[in-house]
Short mmCIF file of C-alpha atoms and ligand atoms in Angstrom, two decimals:
data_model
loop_
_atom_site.label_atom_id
_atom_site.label_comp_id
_atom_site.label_asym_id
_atom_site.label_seq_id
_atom_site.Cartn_x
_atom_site.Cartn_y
_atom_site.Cartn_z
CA UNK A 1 0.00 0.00 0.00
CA UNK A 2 1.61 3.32 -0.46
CA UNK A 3 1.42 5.46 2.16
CA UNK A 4 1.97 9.74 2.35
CA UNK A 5 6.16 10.22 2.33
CA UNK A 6 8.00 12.59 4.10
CA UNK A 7 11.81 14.00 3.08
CA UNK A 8 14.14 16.24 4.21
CA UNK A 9 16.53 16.01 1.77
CA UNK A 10 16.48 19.89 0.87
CA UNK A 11 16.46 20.73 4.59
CA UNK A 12 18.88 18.94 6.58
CA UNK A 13 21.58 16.10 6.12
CA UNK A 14 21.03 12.21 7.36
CA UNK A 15 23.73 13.12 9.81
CA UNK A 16 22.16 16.13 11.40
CA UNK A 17 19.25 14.32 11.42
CA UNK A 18 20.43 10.95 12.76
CA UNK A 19 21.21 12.68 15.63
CA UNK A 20 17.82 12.98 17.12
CA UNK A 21 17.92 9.45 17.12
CA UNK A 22 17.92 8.54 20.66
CA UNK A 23 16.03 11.59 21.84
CA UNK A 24 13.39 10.36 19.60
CA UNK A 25 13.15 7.17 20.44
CA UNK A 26 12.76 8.48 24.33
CA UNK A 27 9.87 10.87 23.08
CA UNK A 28 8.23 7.72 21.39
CA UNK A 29 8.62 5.97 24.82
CA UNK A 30 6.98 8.92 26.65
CA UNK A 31 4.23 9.06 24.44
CA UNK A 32 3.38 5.04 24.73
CA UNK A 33 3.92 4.40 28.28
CA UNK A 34 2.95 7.59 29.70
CA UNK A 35 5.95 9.01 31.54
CA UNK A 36 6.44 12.92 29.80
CA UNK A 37 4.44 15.76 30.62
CA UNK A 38 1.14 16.05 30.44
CA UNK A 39 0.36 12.27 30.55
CA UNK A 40 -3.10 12.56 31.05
CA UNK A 41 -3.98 13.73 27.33
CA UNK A 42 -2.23 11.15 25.66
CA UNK A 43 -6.11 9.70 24.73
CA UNK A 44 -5.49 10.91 21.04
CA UNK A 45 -2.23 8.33 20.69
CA UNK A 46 -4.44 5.19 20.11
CA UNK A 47 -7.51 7.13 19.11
CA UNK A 48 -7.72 5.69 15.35
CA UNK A 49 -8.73 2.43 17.01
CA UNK A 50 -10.54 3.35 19.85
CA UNK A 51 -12.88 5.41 18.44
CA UNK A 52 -14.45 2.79 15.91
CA UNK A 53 -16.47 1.42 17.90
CA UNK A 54 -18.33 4.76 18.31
CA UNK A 55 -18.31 5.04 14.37
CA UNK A 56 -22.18 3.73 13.37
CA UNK A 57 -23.53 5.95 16.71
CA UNK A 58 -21.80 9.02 14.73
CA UNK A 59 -22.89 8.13 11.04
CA UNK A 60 -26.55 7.47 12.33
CA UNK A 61 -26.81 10.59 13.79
CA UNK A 62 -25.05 11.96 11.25
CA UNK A 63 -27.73 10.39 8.21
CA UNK A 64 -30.37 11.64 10.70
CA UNK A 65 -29.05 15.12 10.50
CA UNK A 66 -28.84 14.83 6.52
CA UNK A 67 -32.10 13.87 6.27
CA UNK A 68 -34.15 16.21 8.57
CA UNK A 69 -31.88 19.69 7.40
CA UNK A 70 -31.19 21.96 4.75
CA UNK A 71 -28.21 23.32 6.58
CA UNK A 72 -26.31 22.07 9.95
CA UNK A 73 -24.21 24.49 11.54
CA UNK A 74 -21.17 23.50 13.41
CA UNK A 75 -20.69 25.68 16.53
CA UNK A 76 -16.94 25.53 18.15
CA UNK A 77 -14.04 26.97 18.21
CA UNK A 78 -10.53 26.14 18.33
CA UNK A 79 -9.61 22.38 18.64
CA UNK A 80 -13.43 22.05 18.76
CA UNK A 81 -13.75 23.48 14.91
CA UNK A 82 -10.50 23.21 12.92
CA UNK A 83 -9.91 19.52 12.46
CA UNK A 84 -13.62 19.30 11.02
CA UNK A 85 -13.56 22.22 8.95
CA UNK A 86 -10.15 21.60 7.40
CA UNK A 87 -11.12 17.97 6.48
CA UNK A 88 -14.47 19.60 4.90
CA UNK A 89 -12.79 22.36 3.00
CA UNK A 90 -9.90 19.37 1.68
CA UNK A 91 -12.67 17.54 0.29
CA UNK A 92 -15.69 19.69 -0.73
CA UNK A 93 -16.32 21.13 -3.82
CA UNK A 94 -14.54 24.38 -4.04
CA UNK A 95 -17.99 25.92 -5.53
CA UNK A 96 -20.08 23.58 -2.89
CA UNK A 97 -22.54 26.72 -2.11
CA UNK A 98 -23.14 27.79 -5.83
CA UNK A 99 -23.96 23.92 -6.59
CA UNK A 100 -27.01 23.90 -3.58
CA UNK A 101 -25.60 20.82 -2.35
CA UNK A 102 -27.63 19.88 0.68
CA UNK A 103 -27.11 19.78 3.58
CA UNK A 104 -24.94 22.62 3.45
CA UNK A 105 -22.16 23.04 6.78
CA UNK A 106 -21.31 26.32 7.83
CA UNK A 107 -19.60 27.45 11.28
CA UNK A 108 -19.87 29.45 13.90
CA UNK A 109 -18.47 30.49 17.45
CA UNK A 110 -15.15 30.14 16.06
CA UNK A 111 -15.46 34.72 16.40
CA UNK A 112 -17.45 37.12 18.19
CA UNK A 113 -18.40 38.77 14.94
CA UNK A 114 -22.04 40.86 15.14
CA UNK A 115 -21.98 40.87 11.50
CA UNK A 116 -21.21 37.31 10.78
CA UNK A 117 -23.78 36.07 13.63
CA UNK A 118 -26.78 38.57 12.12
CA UNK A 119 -26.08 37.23 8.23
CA UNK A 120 -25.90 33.87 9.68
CA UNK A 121 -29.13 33.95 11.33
CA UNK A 122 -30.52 35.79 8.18
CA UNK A 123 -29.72 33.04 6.15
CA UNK A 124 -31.03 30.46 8.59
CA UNK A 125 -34.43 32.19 8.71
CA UNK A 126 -37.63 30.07 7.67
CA UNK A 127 -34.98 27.41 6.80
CA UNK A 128 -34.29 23.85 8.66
CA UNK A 129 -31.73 23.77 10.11
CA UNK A 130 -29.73 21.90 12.80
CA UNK A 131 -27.32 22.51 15.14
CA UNK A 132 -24.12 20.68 16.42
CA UNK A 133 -22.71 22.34 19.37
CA UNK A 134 -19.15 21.60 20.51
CA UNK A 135 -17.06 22.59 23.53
CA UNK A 136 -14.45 20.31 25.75
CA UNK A 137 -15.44 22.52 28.53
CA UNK A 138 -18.86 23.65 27.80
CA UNK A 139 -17.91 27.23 29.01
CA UNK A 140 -16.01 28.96 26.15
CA UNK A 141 -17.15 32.00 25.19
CA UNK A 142 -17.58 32.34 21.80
CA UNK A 143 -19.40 29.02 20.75
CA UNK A 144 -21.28 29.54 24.13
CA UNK A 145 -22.32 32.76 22.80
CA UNK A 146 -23.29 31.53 19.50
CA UNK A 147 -25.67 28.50 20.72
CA UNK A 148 -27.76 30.52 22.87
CA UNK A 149 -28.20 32.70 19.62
CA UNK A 150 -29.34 29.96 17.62
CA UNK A 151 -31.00 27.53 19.72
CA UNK A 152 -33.18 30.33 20.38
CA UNK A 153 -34.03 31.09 16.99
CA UNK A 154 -34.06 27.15 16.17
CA UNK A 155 -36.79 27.28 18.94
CA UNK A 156 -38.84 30.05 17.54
CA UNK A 157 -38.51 28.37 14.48
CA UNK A 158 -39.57 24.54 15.16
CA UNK A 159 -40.98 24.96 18.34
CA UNK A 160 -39.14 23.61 21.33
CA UNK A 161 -39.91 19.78 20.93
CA UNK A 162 -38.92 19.81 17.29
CA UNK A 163 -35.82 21.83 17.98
CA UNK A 164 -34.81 19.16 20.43
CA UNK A 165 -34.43 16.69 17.77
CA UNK A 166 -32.01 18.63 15.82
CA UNK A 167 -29.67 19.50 18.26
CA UNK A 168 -26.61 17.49 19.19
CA UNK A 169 -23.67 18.23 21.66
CA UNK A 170 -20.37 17.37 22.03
CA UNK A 171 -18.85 17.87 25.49
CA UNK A 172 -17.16 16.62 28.79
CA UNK A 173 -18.94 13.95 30.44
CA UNK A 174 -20.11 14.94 33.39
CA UNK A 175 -18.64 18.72 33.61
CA UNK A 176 -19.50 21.92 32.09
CA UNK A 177 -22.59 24.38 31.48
CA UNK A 178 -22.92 22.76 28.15
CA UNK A 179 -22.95 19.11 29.28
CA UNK A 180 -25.59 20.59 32.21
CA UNK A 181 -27.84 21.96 29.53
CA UNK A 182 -27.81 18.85 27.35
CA UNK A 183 -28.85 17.24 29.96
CA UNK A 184 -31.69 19.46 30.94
CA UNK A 185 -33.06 19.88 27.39
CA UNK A 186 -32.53 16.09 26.80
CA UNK A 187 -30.25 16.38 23.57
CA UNK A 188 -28.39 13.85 21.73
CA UNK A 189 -24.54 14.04 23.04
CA UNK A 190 -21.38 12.69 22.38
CA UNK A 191 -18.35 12.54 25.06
CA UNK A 192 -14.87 14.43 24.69
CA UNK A 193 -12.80 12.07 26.62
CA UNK A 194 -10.88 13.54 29.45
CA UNK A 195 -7.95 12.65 27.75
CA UNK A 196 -8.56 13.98 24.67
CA UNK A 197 -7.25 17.81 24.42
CA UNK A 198 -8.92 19.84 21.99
CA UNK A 199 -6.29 20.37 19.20
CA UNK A 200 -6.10 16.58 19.15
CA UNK A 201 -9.63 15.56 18.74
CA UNK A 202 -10.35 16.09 14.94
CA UNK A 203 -10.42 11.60 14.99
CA UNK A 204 -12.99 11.66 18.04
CA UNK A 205 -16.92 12.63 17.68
CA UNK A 206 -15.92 16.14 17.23
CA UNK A 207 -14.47 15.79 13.95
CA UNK A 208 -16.06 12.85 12.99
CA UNK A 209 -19.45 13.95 13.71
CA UNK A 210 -19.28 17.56 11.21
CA UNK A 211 -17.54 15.50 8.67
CA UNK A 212 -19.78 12.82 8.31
CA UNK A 213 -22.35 15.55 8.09
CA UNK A 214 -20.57 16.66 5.21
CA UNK A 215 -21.16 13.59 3.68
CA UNK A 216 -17.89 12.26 3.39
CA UNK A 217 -16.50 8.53 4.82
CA UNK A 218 -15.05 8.60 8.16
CA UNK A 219 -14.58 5.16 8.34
CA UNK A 220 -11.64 5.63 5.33
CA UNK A 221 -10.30 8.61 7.59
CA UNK A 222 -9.92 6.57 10.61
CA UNK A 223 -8.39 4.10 8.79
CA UNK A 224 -5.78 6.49 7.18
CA UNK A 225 -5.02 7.74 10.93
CA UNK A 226 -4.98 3.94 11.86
CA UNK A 227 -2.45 3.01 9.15
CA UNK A 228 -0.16 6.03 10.06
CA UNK A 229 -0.40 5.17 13.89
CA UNK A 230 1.59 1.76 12.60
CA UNK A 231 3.96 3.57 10.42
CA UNK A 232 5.05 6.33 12.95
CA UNK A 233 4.55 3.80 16.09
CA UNK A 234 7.39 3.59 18.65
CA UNK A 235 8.38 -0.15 16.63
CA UNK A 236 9.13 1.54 13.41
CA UNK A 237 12.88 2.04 12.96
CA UNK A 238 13.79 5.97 13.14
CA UNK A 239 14.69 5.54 9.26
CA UNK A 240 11.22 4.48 8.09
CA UNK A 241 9.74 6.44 10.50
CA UNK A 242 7.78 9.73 9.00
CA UNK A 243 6.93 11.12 12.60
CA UNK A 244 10.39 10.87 14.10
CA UNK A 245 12.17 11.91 11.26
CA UNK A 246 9.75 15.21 10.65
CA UNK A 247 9.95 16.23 14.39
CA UNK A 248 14.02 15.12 14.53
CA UNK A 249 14.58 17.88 11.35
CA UNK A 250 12.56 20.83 12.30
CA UNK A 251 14.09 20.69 15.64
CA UNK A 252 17.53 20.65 14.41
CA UNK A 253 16.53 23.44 12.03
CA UNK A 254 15.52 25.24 15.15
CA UNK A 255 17.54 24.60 17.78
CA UNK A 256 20.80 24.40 15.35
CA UNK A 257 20.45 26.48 12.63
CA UNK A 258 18.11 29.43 14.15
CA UNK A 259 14.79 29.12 11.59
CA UNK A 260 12.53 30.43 13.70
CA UNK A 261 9.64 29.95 11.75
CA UNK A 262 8.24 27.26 10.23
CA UNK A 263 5.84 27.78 6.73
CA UNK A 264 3.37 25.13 5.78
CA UNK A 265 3.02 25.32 2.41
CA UNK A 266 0.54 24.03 -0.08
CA UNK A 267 -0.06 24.18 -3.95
CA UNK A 268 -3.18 22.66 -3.55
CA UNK A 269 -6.29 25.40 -2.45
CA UNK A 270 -8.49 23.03 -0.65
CA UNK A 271 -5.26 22.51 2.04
CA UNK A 272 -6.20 26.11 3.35
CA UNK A 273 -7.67 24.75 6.35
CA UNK A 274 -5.66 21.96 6.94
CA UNK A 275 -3.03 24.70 7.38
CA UNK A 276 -5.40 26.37 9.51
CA UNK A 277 -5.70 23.04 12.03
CA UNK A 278 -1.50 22.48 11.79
CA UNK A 279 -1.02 26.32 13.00
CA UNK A 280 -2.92 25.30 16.33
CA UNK A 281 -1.69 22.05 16.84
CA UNK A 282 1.67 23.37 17.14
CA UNK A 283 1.11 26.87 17.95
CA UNK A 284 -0.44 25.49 21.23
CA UNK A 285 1.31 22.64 22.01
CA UNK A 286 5.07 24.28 21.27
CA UNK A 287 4.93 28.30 21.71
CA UNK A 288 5.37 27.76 25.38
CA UNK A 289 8.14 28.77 28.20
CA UNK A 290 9.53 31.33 26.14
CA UNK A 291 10.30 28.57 23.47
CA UNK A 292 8.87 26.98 19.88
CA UNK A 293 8.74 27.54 16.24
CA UNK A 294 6.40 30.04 14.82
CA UNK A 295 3.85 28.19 12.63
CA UNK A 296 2.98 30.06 9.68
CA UNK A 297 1.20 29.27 6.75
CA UNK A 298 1.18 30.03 2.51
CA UNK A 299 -1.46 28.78 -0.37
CA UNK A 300 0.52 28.80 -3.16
CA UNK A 301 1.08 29.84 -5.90
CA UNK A 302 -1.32 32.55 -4.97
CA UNK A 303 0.76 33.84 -1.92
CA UNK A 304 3.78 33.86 -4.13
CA UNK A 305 2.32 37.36 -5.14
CA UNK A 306 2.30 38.25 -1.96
CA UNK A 307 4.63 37.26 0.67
CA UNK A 308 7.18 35.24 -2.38
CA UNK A 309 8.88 38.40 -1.93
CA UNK A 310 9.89 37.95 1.38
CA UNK A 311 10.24 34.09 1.36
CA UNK A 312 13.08 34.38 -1.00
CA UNK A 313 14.81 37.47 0.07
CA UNK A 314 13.84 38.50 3.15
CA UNK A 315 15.20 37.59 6.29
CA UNK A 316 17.11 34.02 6.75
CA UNK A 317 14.91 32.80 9.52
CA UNK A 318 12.31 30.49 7.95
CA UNK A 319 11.72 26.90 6.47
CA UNK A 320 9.15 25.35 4.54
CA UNK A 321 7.28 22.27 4.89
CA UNK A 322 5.51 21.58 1.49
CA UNK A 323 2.34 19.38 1.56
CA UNK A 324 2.24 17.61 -2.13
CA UNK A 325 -0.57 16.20 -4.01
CA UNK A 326 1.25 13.55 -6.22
CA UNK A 327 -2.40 13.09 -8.59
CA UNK A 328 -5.76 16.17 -8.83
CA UNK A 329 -8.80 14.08 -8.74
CA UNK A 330 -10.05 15.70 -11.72
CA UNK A 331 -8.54 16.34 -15.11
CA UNK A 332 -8.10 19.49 -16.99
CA UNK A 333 -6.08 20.12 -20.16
CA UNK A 334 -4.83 23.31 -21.85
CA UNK A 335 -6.33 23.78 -25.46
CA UNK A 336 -4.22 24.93 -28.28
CA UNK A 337 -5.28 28.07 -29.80
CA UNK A 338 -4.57 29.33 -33.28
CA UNK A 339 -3.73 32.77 -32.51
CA UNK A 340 -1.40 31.96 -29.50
CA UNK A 341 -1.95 36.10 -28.53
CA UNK A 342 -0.89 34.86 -24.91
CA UNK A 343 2.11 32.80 -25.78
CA UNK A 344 1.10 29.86 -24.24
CA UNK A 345 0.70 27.12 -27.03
CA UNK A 346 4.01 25.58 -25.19
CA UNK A 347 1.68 24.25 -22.72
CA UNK A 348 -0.82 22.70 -25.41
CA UNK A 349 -1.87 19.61 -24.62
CA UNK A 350 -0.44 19.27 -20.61
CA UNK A 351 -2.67 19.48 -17.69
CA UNK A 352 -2.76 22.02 -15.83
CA UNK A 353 -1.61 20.48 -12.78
CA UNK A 354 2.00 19.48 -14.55
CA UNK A 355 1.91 23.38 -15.05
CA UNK A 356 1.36 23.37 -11.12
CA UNK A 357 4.10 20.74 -10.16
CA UNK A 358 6.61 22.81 -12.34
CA UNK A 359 5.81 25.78 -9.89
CA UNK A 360 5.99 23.88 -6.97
CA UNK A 361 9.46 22.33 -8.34
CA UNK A 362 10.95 25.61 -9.19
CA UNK A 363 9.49 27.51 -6.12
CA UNK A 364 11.55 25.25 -3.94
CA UNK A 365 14.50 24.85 -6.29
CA UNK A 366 14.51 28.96 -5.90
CA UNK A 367 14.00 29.09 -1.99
CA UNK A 368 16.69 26.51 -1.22
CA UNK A 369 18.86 28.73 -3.19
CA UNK A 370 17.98 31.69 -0.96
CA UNK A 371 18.13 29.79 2.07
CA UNK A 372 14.84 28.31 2.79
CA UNK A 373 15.32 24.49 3.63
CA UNK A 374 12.52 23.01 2.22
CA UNK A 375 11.04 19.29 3.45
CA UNK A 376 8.28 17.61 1.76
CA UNK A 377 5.16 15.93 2.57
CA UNK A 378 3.45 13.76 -0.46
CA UNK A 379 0.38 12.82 -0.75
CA UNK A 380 -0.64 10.02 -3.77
CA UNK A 381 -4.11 11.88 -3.89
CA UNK A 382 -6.75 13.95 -1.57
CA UNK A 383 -9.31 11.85 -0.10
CA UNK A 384 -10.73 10.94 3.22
CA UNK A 385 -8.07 8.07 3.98
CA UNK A 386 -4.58 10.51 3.50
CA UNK A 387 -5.99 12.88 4.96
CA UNK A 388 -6.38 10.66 7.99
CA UNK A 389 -2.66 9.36 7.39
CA UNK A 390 -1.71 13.39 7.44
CA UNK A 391 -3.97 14.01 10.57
CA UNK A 392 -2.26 11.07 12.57
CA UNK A 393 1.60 12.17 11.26
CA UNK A 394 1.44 15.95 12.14
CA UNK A 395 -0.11 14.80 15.61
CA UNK A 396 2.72 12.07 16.43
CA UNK A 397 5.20 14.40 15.60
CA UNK A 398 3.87 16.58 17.36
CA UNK A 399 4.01 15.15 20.47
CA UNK A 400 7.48 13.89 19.96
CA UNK A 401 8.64 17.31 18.25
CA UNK A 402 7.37 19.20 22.10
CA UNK A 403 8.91 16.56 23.91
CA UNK A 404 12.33 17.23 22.52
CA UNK A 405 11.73 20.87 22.75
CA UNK A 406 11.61 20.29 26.55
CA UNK A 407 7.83 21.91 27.04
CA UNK A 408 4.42 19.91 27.81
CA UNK A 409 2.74 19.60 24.62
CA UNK A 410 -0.75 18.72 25.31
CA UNK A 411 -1.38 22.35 27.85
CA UNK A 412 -2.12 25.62 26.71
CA UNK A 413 -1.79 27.95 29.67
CA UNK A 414 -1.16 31.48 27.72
CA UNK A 415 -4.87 30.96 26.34
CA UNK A 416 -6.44 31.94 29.28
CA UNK A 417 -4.99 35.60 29.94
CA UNK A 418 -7.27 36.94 27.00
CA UNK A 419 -9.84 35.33 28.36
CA UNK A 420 -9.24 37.00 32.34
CA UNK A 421 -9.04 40.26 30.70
CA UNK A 422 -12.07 39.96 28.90
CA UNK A 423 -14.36 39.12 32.07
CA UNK A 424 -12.82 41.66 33.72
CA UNK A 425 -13.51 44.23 31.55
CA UNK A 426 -16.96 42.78 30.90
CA UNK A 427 -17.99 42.86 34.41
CA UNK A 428 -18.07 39.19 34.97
CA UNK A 429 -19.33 38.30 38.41
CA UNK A 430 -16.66 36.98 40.51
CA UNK A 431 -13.84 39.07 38.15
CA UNK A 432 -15.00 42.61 40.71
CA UNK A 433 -11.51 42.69 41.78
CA UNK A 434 -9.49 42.27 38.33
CA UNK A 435 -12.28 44.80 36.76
CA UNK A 436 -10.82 47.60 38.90
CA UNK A 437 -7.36 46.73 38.44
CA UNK A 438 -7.66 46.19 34.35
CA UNK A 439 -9.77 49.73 34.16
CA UNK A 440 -7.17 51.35 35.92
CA UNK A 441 -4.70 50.41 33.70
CA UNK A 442 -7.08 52.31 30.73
O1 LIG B 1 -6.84 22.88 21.93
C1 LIG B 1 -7.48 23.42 22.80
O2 LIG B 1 -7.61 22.91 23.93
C2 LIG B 1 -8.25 24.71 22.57
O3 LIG B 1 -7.95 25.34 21.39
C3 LIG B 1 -9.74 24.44 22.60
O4 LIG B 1 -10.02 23.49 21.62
C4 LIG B 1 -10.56 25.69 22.36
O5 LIG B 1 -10.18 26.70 23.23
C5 LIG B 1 -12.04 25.37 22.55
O6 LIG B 1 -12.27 24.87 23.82
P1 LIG B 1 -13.59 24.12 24.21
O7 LIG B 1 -13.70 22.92 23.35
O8 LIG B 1 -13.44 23.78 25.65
O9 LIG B 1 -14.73 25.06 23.96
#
């Protein structure tokens, strides 16, 4: 079977990388028998097969949700709304709302946007719609927000009984205002393990759930993650191993040769949001103690127009970690013209995407040149089962990558000091104290 491949051939040497060796394999022990930091959200290791047992609960509900709406939205933010959205995005049309492809998924809570809330609930008026509300903690702010917002107007809609039917939450199992409300109302709920953090839960129900809502085949996702939890599992030697080898190079190109910032690139437009979902995975799990690479992100070729600038020339503190798609899943091919008034007739005949993969081949020809290392990521095509191969890679590597770092991958302490000083100023009872002190400071 082939699998996604990784290199870092025009990034680092064998040597330099060779030398992680043992570290890794001491990170790989950590994250199997439990000893690093933050041991108790290591749920997401064997996740791939522990969650298929819970995969015909999901799909039923899902098919129910299909059936009974015109649109579902998916309230979350975060950990709670990226995995699901990027795998949408990667496999959606990219004209999905033009088409009136039903049910249609949109988001929300992932912003505190008045504007995007009011045109939201415009477009939801006199329509069916249903509602999948997810938070870990069933007290963040934003999705919070949002559900009241819509549950209410799904009330006033349906009427309370039928509104009941098209709600589903995802949350702790016993904690939280959500799971107390779910309760209450009697909804339809899935569990968030406790071990489960939120950047690492795109395989459990809150993924799972908005993608198979989507229409699109979880089962082959889980089994991508599946297969890739054998390839980059601790009995894979270091030299076969994607995971190690990924989290062994862009350490030494941080710690050694001062790139500071790590670019996910793609040439491929529907990888937007995968992008999106990488940026917090490592974002949160490395940018901690004063430490970590800055995860960044670029769709090209569009952003060549745009930041290619600075890529190439600016300064020497970046590298680039290309995600590939070896084969498009549809076929388009240039047309000879008479004329030729645009000088292309040299392309006659190709696809377009060979026009693509000659970008993508010179763009990191040209950045190695200037400095960029560049490592690779391939992927044979897009669909449901790579993308669960991808999923389960960045995430292994990520836990190893934070473990050689030195930091506890799986918290995320700095989140909450927006948060404090947004109750404060907001007049949040039991914040009386840090209101005064934060309006002082006006
Ligand atoms: O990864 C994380 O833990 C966070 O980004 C959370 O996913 C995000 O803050 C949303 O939290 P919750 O699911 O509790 O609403």
């Amino acid at each position: 079977m082939q699998d996604i491949q990784f290199s870092y051939a025009k990034a680092a040497t064998a040597e330099a990388v060779n030398a992680y060796k043992t570290q890794v394999a001491n990170c790989q022990e950590m994250l199997v028998k439990g000893t690093g930091a933050g041991n108790d959200f290591l749920g997401w290791v064997n996740l791939p097969e522990d969650i298929k047992p819970q995969l015909a609960d999901i799909q039923a509900t899902a098919n129910l949700l299909r059936e009974k709406c015109e649109v579902i939205v998916c309230i979350g933010i975060g950990g709670s709304y990226l995995g699901a959205k990027a795998v949408n995005e990667a496999l959606m049309s990219s004209f999905e709302w033009l088409e009136g492809k039903k049910p249609a998924i949109v988001y929300a809570g992932q912003n505190i946007g008045e504007d995007y809330l009011f045109e939201l609930q415009a477009l939801l008026k006199n329509k069916r719609f249903g509602i999948i509300s997810i938070s870990k903690s069933g007290t963040t702010t934003e999705p919070a927000l949002a559900f009241r917002l819509l549950k209410t107007q799904l009330e006033q809609q349906q009427g309370k009984a039928e509104a009941k039917e098209l709600i589903v939450c995802i949350t702790d199992a016993k904690r939280g205002a959500l799971r107390t409300l779910a309760t209450q109302e009697g909804y339809k709920t899935f569990v968030i393990e406790d071990n489960i953090g939120g950047r690492f839960s795109v395989l459990s129900p809150v993924g799972l759930l908005p993608i198979a809502c989507a229409g699109f085949d979880i089962t082959a996702l889980v089994d991508g993650a599946a297969r890739m939890a054998e390839v980059c599992g601790i009995d894979t030697p270091f030299e076969e191993n994607p995971a190690a080898q990924y989290a062994a190079a862009r350490n030494f190109l941080y710690g050694e040769q001062g790139k500071k910032v790590e670019l996910l690139v793609n040439f491929h437009p529907k990888l937007h949001y995968v992008s999106e979902w990488w940026k917090q995975l490592y974002g949160e799990s490395e940018g901690k103690d004063g430490k970590g690479i800055f995860p960044a992100s670029v769709d090209f070729t569009t952003d060549l127009h745009s930041m290619g600038q600075y890529i190439q020339d600016g300064e020497r503190h970046l590298f680039e970690t290309v995600i590939s798609v070896e084969t498009p899943n549809h076929e388009v091919d240039f047309p000879h013209d008479e004329a030729n008034l645009d000088g292309l007739n040299f392309l006659a005949g190709k696809r377009v995407d060979e026009v693509n993969k000659m970008a993508e081949l010179g763009t990191m020809l040209a950045h190695v040149d200037g400095g960029v290392p560049n490592m690779k990521i391939t992927l044979p095509v897009l669909n449901e089962f790579y993308l669960g191969e991808l999923i389960y890679f960045f995430e292994r590597a990520c836990g190893i990558s934070g473990y050689i770092l030195g930091v506890n991958p799986f918290n995320q302490p700095g989140v909450e000091a927006y948060k404090k000083n947004m109750f404060a100023l907001l007049d949040k009872p039991g914040y009386e104290e840090a209101s005064k002190a934060i309006k002082a400071r006006l």
